[in-house]
Short mmCIF file of C-alpha atoms in Angstrom, two decimals:
data_model
loop_
_atom_site.label_atom_id
_atom_site.label_comp_id
_atom_site.label_asym_id
_atom_site.label_seq_id
_atom_site.Cartn_x
_atom_site.Cartn_y
_atom_site.Cartn_z
CA UNK A 171 0.00 0.00 0.00
CA UNK A 172 2.88 2.33 0.76
CA UNK A 173 4.35 1.76 -2.69
CA UNK A 174 1.01 2.54 -4.30
CA UNK A 175 0.79 5.81 -2.36
CA UNK A 176 4.33 6.78 -3.46
CA UNK A 177 3.45 6.16 -7.13
CA UNK A 178 0.26 8.17 -6.76
CA UNK A 179 2.23 11.09 -5.33
CA UNK A 180 4.65 11.21 -8.34
CA UNK A 181 4.30 14.49 -10.16
CA UNK A 182 4.84 14.45 -13.94
CA UNK A 183 6.28 17.53 -15.64
CA UNK A 184 5.44 18.83 -19.12
CA UNK A 185 8.79 17.83 -20.64
CA UNK A 186 8.87 14.28 -19.27
CA UNK A 187 7.22 12.84 -22.40
CA UNK A 188 7.56 13.50 -26.17
CA UNK A 189 5.01 12.75 -28.86
CA UNK A 190 5.89 9.87 -31.12
CA UNK A 191 7.11 10.84 -34.58
CA UNK A 192 5.03 9.31 -37.34
CA UNK A 193 7.76 9.76 -39.93
CA UNK A 194 10.14 7.70 -37.81
CA UNK A 195 7.78 4.72 -37.99
CA UNK A 196 7.49 5.07 -41.78
CA UNK A 197 11.27 4.87 -42.10
CA UNK A 198 11.31 1.46 -40.41
CA UNK A 199 8.30 -0.06 -42.10
CA UNK A 200 7.35 0.18 -45.76
CA UNK A 201 3.65 -0.07 -46.47
CA UNK A 202 2.91 -2.34 -49.44
CA UNK A 203 -0.24 -1.63 -51.41
CA UNK A 204 -1.75 -4.11 -53.84
CA UNK A 205 -0.67 -3.02 -57.32
CA UNK A 206 -0.75 -4.49 -60.80
CA UNK A 207 2.30 -6.33 -62.09
CA UNK A 208 2.94 -3.63 -64.67
CA UNK A 209 2.82 -0.87 -62.06
CA UNK A 210 5.17 -2.81 -59.80
CA UNK A 211 7.56 -3.28 -62.72
CA UNK A 212 7.55 0.44 -63.55
CA UNK A 213 8.06 1.38 -59.90
CA UNK A 214 10.94 -1.04 -59.38
CA UNK A 215 12.54 -0.13 -62.68
CA UNK A 216 12.33 3.63 -62.06
CA UNK A 217 14.15 3.25 -58.74
CA UNK A 218 17.29 2.26 -60.62
CA UNK A 219 18.49 5.59 -62.00
CA UNK A 220 21.21 3.95 -64.06
CA UNK A 221 18.65 1.81 -65.89
CA UNK A 222 16.48 4.83 -66.61
CA UNK A 223 19.53 6.58 -68.03
CA UNK A 224 20.31 3.52 -70.14
CA UNK A 225 16.77 3.32 -71.51
CA UNK A 226 16.70 7.03 -72.40
CA UNK A 227 20.12 6.77 -74.05
CA UNK A 228 19.05 3.76 -76.13
CA UNK A 229 15.93 5.62 -77.27
CA UNK A 230 18.05 8.63 -78.29
CA UNK A 231 20.56 6.43 -80.12
CA UNK A 232 17.74 4.67 -82.00
CA UNK A 233 16.23 8.06 -82.89
CA UNK A 234 19.50 9.39 -84.31
CA UNK A 235 20.22 6.11 -86.08
CA UNK A 236 16.89 6.45 -87.90
CA UNK A 237 16.79 10.19 -88.55
CA UNK A 238 20.42 11.30 -88.07
CA UNK A 239 21.61 10.60 -91.63
CA UNK A 240 18.77 12.81 -92.93
CA UNK A 241 19.48 15.80 -90.67
CA UNK A 242 21.86 17.41 -93.14
CA UNK A 243 22.46 17.51 -96.87
CA UNK A 244 25.46 15.17 -96.90
CA UNK A 245 25.33 11.56 -98.03
CA UNK A 246 27.15 8.74 -96.32
CA UNK A 247 29.68 8.31 -99.14
CA UNK A 248 29.56 11.84 -100.53
CA UNK A 249 33.11 13.13 -101.00
CA UNK A 250 33.66 16.88 -101.35
CA UNK A 251 37.05 17.87 -102.71
CA UNK A 252 38.68 20.55 -100.58
CA UNK A 253 36.70 19.71 -97.44
CA UNK A 254 39.06 17.05 -96.14
CA UNK A 255 40.07 16.89 -92.45
CA UNK A 256 37.78 19.70 -91.31
CA UNK A 257 37.18 20.00 -87.56
CA UNK A 258 33.66 20.07 -86.05
CA UNK A 259 31.71 23.26 -86.62
CA UNK A 260 28.20 23.86 -85.22
CA UNK A 261 25.89 26.79 -85.85
CA UNK A 262 25.48 29.00 -82.81
CA UNK A 263 28.22 27.34 -80.78
CA UNK A 264 30.89 28.84 -83.00
CA UNK A 265 29.98 32.25 -81.61
CA UNK A 266 30.98 30.99 -78.15
CA UNK A 267 34.43 29.94 -79.32
CA UNK A 268 33.70 26.20 -79.25
CA UNK A 269 33.10 23.93 -82.23
CA UNK A 270 34.13 26.74 -84.53
CA UNK A 271 36.26 24.58 -86.84
CA UNK A 272 39.64 25.49 -85.33
CA UNK A 273 42.36 22.86 -85.07
CA UNK A 274 45.53 23.06 -82.98
CA UNK A 275 48.66 21.32 -84.24
CA UNK A 276 51.90 20.69 -82.40
CA UNK A 277 54.93 21.57 -84.49
CA UNK A 278 58.66 21.68 -83.85
CA UNK A 279 58.42 25.44 -83.26
CA UNK A 280 55.34 25.33 -81.00
CA UNK A 281 51.57 25.12 -81.46
CA UNK A 282 49.69 26.32 -84.52
CA UNK A 283 45.94 26.91 -84.89
CA UNK A 284 44.28 26.48 -88.30
CA UNK A 285 40.65 26.94 -89.32
CA UNK A 286 40.09 25.26 -92.69
CA UNK A 287 36.65 26.82 -92.99
CA UNK A 288 38.27 30.27 -93.19
CA UNK A 289 41.05 29.26 -95.57
CA UNK A 290 38.62 27.48 -97.92
CA UNK A 291 36.52 30.08 -99.80
CA UNK A 292 33.90 27.46 -100.68
CA UNK A 293 33.36 26.43 -97.05
CA UNK A 294 32.23 29.74 -95.54
CA UNK A 295 28.67 28.45 -95.02
CA UNK A 296 29.65 24.80 -94.49
CA UNK A 297 29.05 23.04 -91.19
CA UNK A 298 30.28 19.58 -90.21
CA UNK A 299 28.86 18.80 -86.76
CA UNK A 300 31.33 15.96 -86.15
CA UNK A 301 33.90 17.12 -88.70
CA UNK A 302 34.92 15.52 -92.00
CA UNK A 303 37.30 12.63 -92.66
CA UNK A 304 40.35 12.37 -94.90
CA UNK A 305 38.15 11.95 -98.00
CA UNK A 306 35.85 14.91 -97.24
CA UNK A 307 32.92 12.81 -96.01
CA UNK A 308 30.62 13.94 -93.20
CA UNK A 309 31.44 12.00 -90.02
CA UNK A 310 28.04 12.77 -88.43
CA UNK A 311 26.19 10.97 -91.21
CA UNK A 312 28.61 8.05 -91.28
CA UNK A 313 28.49 7.56 -87.50
CA UNK A 314 24.71 7.19 -87.43
CA UNK A 315 24.77 4.97 -90.50
CA UNK A 316 27.27 2.78 -88.64
CA UNK A 317 25.07 2.80 -85.55
CA UNK A 318 22.31 1.17 -87.60
CA UNK A 319 24.57 -1.86 -88.07
CA UNK A 320 25.27 -2.06 -84.33
CA UNK A 321 21.54 -1.94 -83.55
CA UNK A 322 20.91 -4.57 -86.21
CA UNK A 323 23.49 -6.81 -84.54
CA UNK A 324 21.78 -6.19 -81.18
CA UNK A 325 18.44 -7.27 -82.68
CA UNK A 326 20.02 -10.38 -84.20
CA UNK A 327 21.59 -11.29 -80.85
CA UNK A 328 18.21 -11.10 -79.06
CA UNK A 329 16.41 -13.09 -81.76
CA UNK A 330 19.09 -15.78 -81.80
CA UNK A 331 19.06 -16.03 -78.01
CA UNK A 332 15.29 -16.32 -77.79
CA UNK A 333 14.54 -18.58 -80.75
CA UNK A 334 17.61 -20.83 -80.71
CA UNK A 335 19.35 -20.72 -77.34
CA UNK A 336 16.20 -20.67 -75.21
CA UNK A 337 14.44 -23.49 -77.06
CA UNK A 338 17.61 -25.61 -77.24
CA UNK A 339 18.29 -25.27 -73.52
CA UNK A 340 14.70 -25.94 -72.47
CA UNK A 341 14.45 -29.12 -74.53
CA UNK A 342 17.85 -30.35 -73.34
CA UNK A 343 17.03 -29.77 -69.68
CA UNK A 344 13.52 -31.21 -69.79
CA UNK A 345 14.22 -34.55 -71.46
CA UNK A 346 17.59 -35.14 -69.76
CA UNK A 347 19.34 -38.48 -70.06
CA UNK A 348 20.90 -39.33 -73.40
CA UNK A 349 19.16 -36.44 -75.14
CA UNK A 350 20.72 -33.97 -72.73
CA UNK A 351 24.13 -35.62 -72.96
CA UNK A 352 24.22 -35.52 -76.78
CA UNK A 353 22.97 -31.94 -76.97
CA UNK A 354 25.48 -30.71 -74.37
CA UNK A 355 28.40 -32.48 -76.05
CA UNK A 356 27.43 -30.76 -79.31
CA UNK A 357 27.51 -27.38 -77.53
CA UNK A 358 30.94 -28.12 -76.07
CA UNK A 359 32.32 -28.97 -79.51
CA UNK A 360 30.78 -25.84 -81.05
CA UNK A 361 31.96 -23.65 -78.19
CA UNK A 362 35.49 -24.99 -78.55
CA UNK A 363 35.85 -23.32 -81.95
CA UNK A 364 36.80 -19.63 -81.59
CA UNK A 365 34.33 -17.19 -83.08
CA UNK A 366 37.09 -15.48 -85.02
CA UNK A 367 37.91 -18.76 -86.79
CA UNK A 368 34.24 -19.25 -87.70
CA UNK A 369 33.97 -15.73 -89.10
CA UNK A 370 37.19 -16.15 -91.07
CA UNK A 371 35.92 -19.39 -92.61
CA UNK A 372 32.62 -17.76 -93.48
CA UNK A 373 34.42 -14.87 -95.16
CA UNK A 374 36.38 -17.40 -97.25
CA UNK A 375 33.11 -18.99 -98.39
CA UNK A 376 30.98 -15.86 -98.47
CA UNK A 377 31.82 -12.26 -99.23
CA UNK A 378 32.87 -10.10 -96.27
CA UNK A 379 29.87 -8.26 -94.95
CA UNK A 380 26.97 -8.19 -92.58
CA UNK A 381 25.70 -11.60 -93.76
CA UNK A 382 28.82 -13.45 -92.60
CA UNK A 383 28.72 -11.72 -89.21
CA UNK A 384 25.01 -12.54 -88.82
CA UNK A 385 25.64 -16.21 -89.57
CA UNK A 386 28.57 -16.27 -87.13
CA UNK A 387 26.40 -14.88 -84.34
CA UNK A 388 23.63 -17.33 -85.24
CA UNK A 389 26.09 -20.23 -85.00
CA UNK A 390 27.64 -19.52 -81.59
CA UNK A 391 25.86 -16.55 -79.98
CA UNK A 392 23.11 -18.65 -78.39
CA UNK A 393 25.30 -21.01 -76.33
CA UNK A 394 25.25 -18.92 -73.16
CA UNK A 395 21.49 -18.54 -73.30
CA UNK A 396 20.99 -22.28 -73.79
CA UNK A 397 22.97 -23.07 -70.64
CA UNK A 398 20.94 -20.60 -68.57
CA UNK A 399 17.66 -21.99 -69.95
CA UNK A 400 18.79 -25.56 -69.21
CA UNK A 401 19.72 -24.66 -65.63
CA UNK A 402 16.32 -23.03 -65.07
CA UNK A 403 14.57 -26.06 -66.53
CA UNK A 404 16.46 -28.47 -64.25
CA UNK A 405 15.39 -26.37 -61.27
CA UNK A 406 11.69 -26.28 -62.15
CA UNK A 407 10.85 -29.50 -63.96
CA UNK A 408 10.29 -31.49 -60.74
CA UNK A 409 8.06 -28.87 -59.12
CA UNK A 410 4.52 -29.76 -58.08
CA UNK A 411 2.74 -27.80 -60.83
CA UNK A 412 4.81 -29.60 -63.48
CA UNK A 413 4.09 -33.01 -61.94
CA UNK A 414 0.40 -32.13 -61.83
CA UNK A 415 0.37 -31.23 -65.52
CA UNK A 416 2.22 -34.42 -66.37
CA UNK A 417 -0.28 -36.46 -64.34
CA UNK A 418 -3.18 -34.86 -66.20
CA UNK A 419 -1.67 -36.03 -69.49
CA UNK A 420 -0.04 -32.86 -70.78
CA UNK A 421 2.47 -33.41 -73.56
CA UNK A 422 6.16 -32.47 -73.08
CA UNK A 423 6.02 -29.47 -75.42
CA UNK A 424 2.92 -28.18 -73.64
CA UNK A 425 4.65 -28.46 -70.28
CA UNK A 426 7.81 -26.76 -71.59
CA UNK A 427 6.21 -23.78 -73.33
CA UNK A 428 2.98 -23.29 -71.34
CA UNK A 429 3.91 -24.32 -67.80
CA UNK A 430 7.64 -23.74 -67.32
CA UNK A 431 8.55 -21.04 -69.85
CA UNK A 432 6.22 -18.32 -68.44
CA UNK A 433 7.90 -18.75 -65.04
CA UNK A 434 11.43 -18.21 -66.36
CA UNK A 435 10.82 -15.96 -69.37
CA UNK A 436 11.79 -12.80 -67.48
CA UNK A 437 15.17 -14.25 -66.47
CA UNK A 438 15.84 -15.38 -70.03
CA UNK A 439 15.01 -11.94 -71.48
CA UNK A 440 17.40 -10.38 -68.96
CA UNK A 441 20.11 -12.81 -70.05
CA UNK A 442 19.53 -11.94 -73.70
CA UNK A 443 19.90 -8.23 -72.90
CA UNK A 444 23.26 -8.91 -71.29
CA UNK A 445 24.40 -10.67 -74.47
CA UNK A 446 23.67 -7.63 -76.65
CA UNK A 447 26.80 -5.61 -75.70
CA UNK A 448 28.98 -8.65 -76.35
CA UNK A 449 27.50 -9.07 -79.85
CA UNK A 450 27.97 -5.35 -80.62
CA UNK A 451 31.57 -5.50 -79.44
CA UNK A 452 32.22 -8.61 -81.57
CA UNK A 453 30.97 -6.88 -84.71
CA UNK A 454 32.97 -3.73 -83.95
CA UNK A 455 36.12 -5.74 -83.30
CA UNK A 456 35.74 -7.66 -86.56
CA UNK A 457 35.18 -4.41 -88.43
CA UNK A 458 38.22 -2.88 -86.72
CA UNK A 459 40.51 -5.67 -87.96
CA UNK A 460 39.00 -5.56 -91.45
CA UNK A 461 36.66 -8.57 -91.30
CA UNK A 462 33.43 -6.63 -91.00
CA UNK A 463 31.35 -4.54 -93.36
CA UNK A 464 33.42 -3.73 -96.47
CA UNK A 465 34.08 -0.18 -97.57
CA UNK A 466 32.60 2.22 -98.50
CA UNK A 467 29.88 1.10 -96.08
CA UNK A 468 30.41 2.22 -92.51
CA UNK A 469 30.12 0.59 -89.11
CA UNK A 470 31.33 1.92 -85.81
CA UNK A 471 34.24 -0.49 -85.81
CA UNK A 472 35.40 0.44 -89.30
CA UNK A 473 35.05 4.16 -88.49
CA UNK A 474 37.22 3.71 -85.41
CA UNK A 475 39.77 1.77 -87.46
CA UNK A 476 39.95 4.48 -90.15
CA UNK A 477 40.07 7.33 -87.62
CA UNK A 478 42.79 5.62 -85.60
CA UNK A 479 45.22 6.20 -88.45
CA UNK A 480 44.71 9.97 -88.13
CA UNK A 481 44.44 10.06 -84.36
CA UNK A 482 47.51 12.24 -83.74
CA UNK A 483 46.62 14.90 -86.31
CA UNK A 484 42.81 14.80 -86.09
CA UNK A 485 41.62 13.24 -82.81
CA UNK A 486 38.09 14.58 -83.38
CA UNK A 487 37.52 11.85 -85.99
CA UNK A 488 37.70 8.97 -83.52
CA UNK A 489 35.79 10.54 -80.64
CA UNK A 490 32.19 10.34 -82.07
CA UNK A 491 32.21 6.62 -83.04
CA UNK A 492 33.98 5.67 -79.79
CA UNK A 493 31.45 7.60 -77.70
CA UNK A 494 28.44 6.18 -79.53
CA UNK A 495 29.80 2.62 -79.31
CA UNK A 496 30.63 2.99 -75.60
CA UNK A 497 27.27 4.56 -74.76
CA UNK A 498 25.41 1.84 -76.68
CA UNK A 499 27.16 -1.00 -74.88
CA UNK A 500 26.93 0.72 -71.47
CA UNK A 501 23.24 1.54 -71.94
CA UNK A 502 22.30 -2.04 -72.76
CA UNK A 503 24.20 -3.24 -69.68
CA UNK A 504 22.43 -0.70 -67.47
CA UNK A 505 19.05 -1.57 -69.00
CA UNK A 506 19.63 -5.28 -68.39
CA UNK A 507 20.61 -4.55 -64.79
CA UNK A 508 17.38 -2.62 -64.25
CA UNK A 509 15.27 -5.35 -65.86
CA UNK A 510 16.89 -7.90 -63.56
CA UNK A 511 16.00 -5.86 -60.48
CA UNK A 512 12.44 -5.25 -61.69
CA UNK A 513 11.55 -8.69 -63.06
CA UNK A 514 13.59 -11.19 -61.05
CA UNK A 515 11.47 -12.19 -58.02
CA UNK A 516 14.59 -13.07 -56.01
CA UNK A 517 15.68 -9.43 -56.20
CA UNK A 518 12.45 -8.02 -54.73
CA UNK A 519 12.68 -6.86 -51.15
CA UNK A 520 9.29 -8.16 -49.97
#
């Protein structure tokens, strides 16, 4: 009783208690609201700023690849005598002292600045946004023409992954046994042949060009996808929903493409997106060493190879194709990373 009286006599002051902060509780607990799958995908994807940047960059690159060659009056192979090796010049920016066509050369007596637009009386109203090459061709037009080839290679890589690698891996993993053993041994033999050797042999049989590169990618570009699809199939084919479909009499192809594929399609699409930069780099490398698209056609690799010869005297020639190639490969990697975070259920923090 004495203790109760002491507690009753305790006097509370105004500053003994503080009101709870609602915002503090929200920081510790995230409230999940029922949303559609599409809205969840957009929300998760938009959280990854790098992926949003990659998607926007890819859209811009596609836009310029389609409309860029038509933004000026120059053709891809149009050579203008007297307009060789002209530095970039852009309307409006030349008034600010940048992109005004001036070039700085290092000589034995010091540095020297030359503006070929001023020394050439026929080039007073001429503008080359990326400059001109050693033959007087517009680099801006040629870069975006070359980008079309890189985007074509990206499309081929995705199609090959989806329609060859995915189907091959799913069938191999589902049937297993001798079928799986024979199909995997075939992949090991095919993967043991370097891609460069395959392309070289194709060029001997066919003419050098985009066709030989497309066939080379179609022959070996799907191997990685097939292994991922096979691994996913081995993980899911003994699950209860698959056993139930098999018990009800579903045929193997029905189980593969209607029961298992929808559950792993997101992961396979992500894998195909990761293979795009590798395919673009392969085409650019082959073009750089002279096994790609023949001249006078342009690809980013061939433009880099030609500009590399004039790198010391005219470094502006190599910068545009290198930047476009790097941004294209980086953007596809960032986009694939965002798709993985948004579509892969193991990455969701629920």
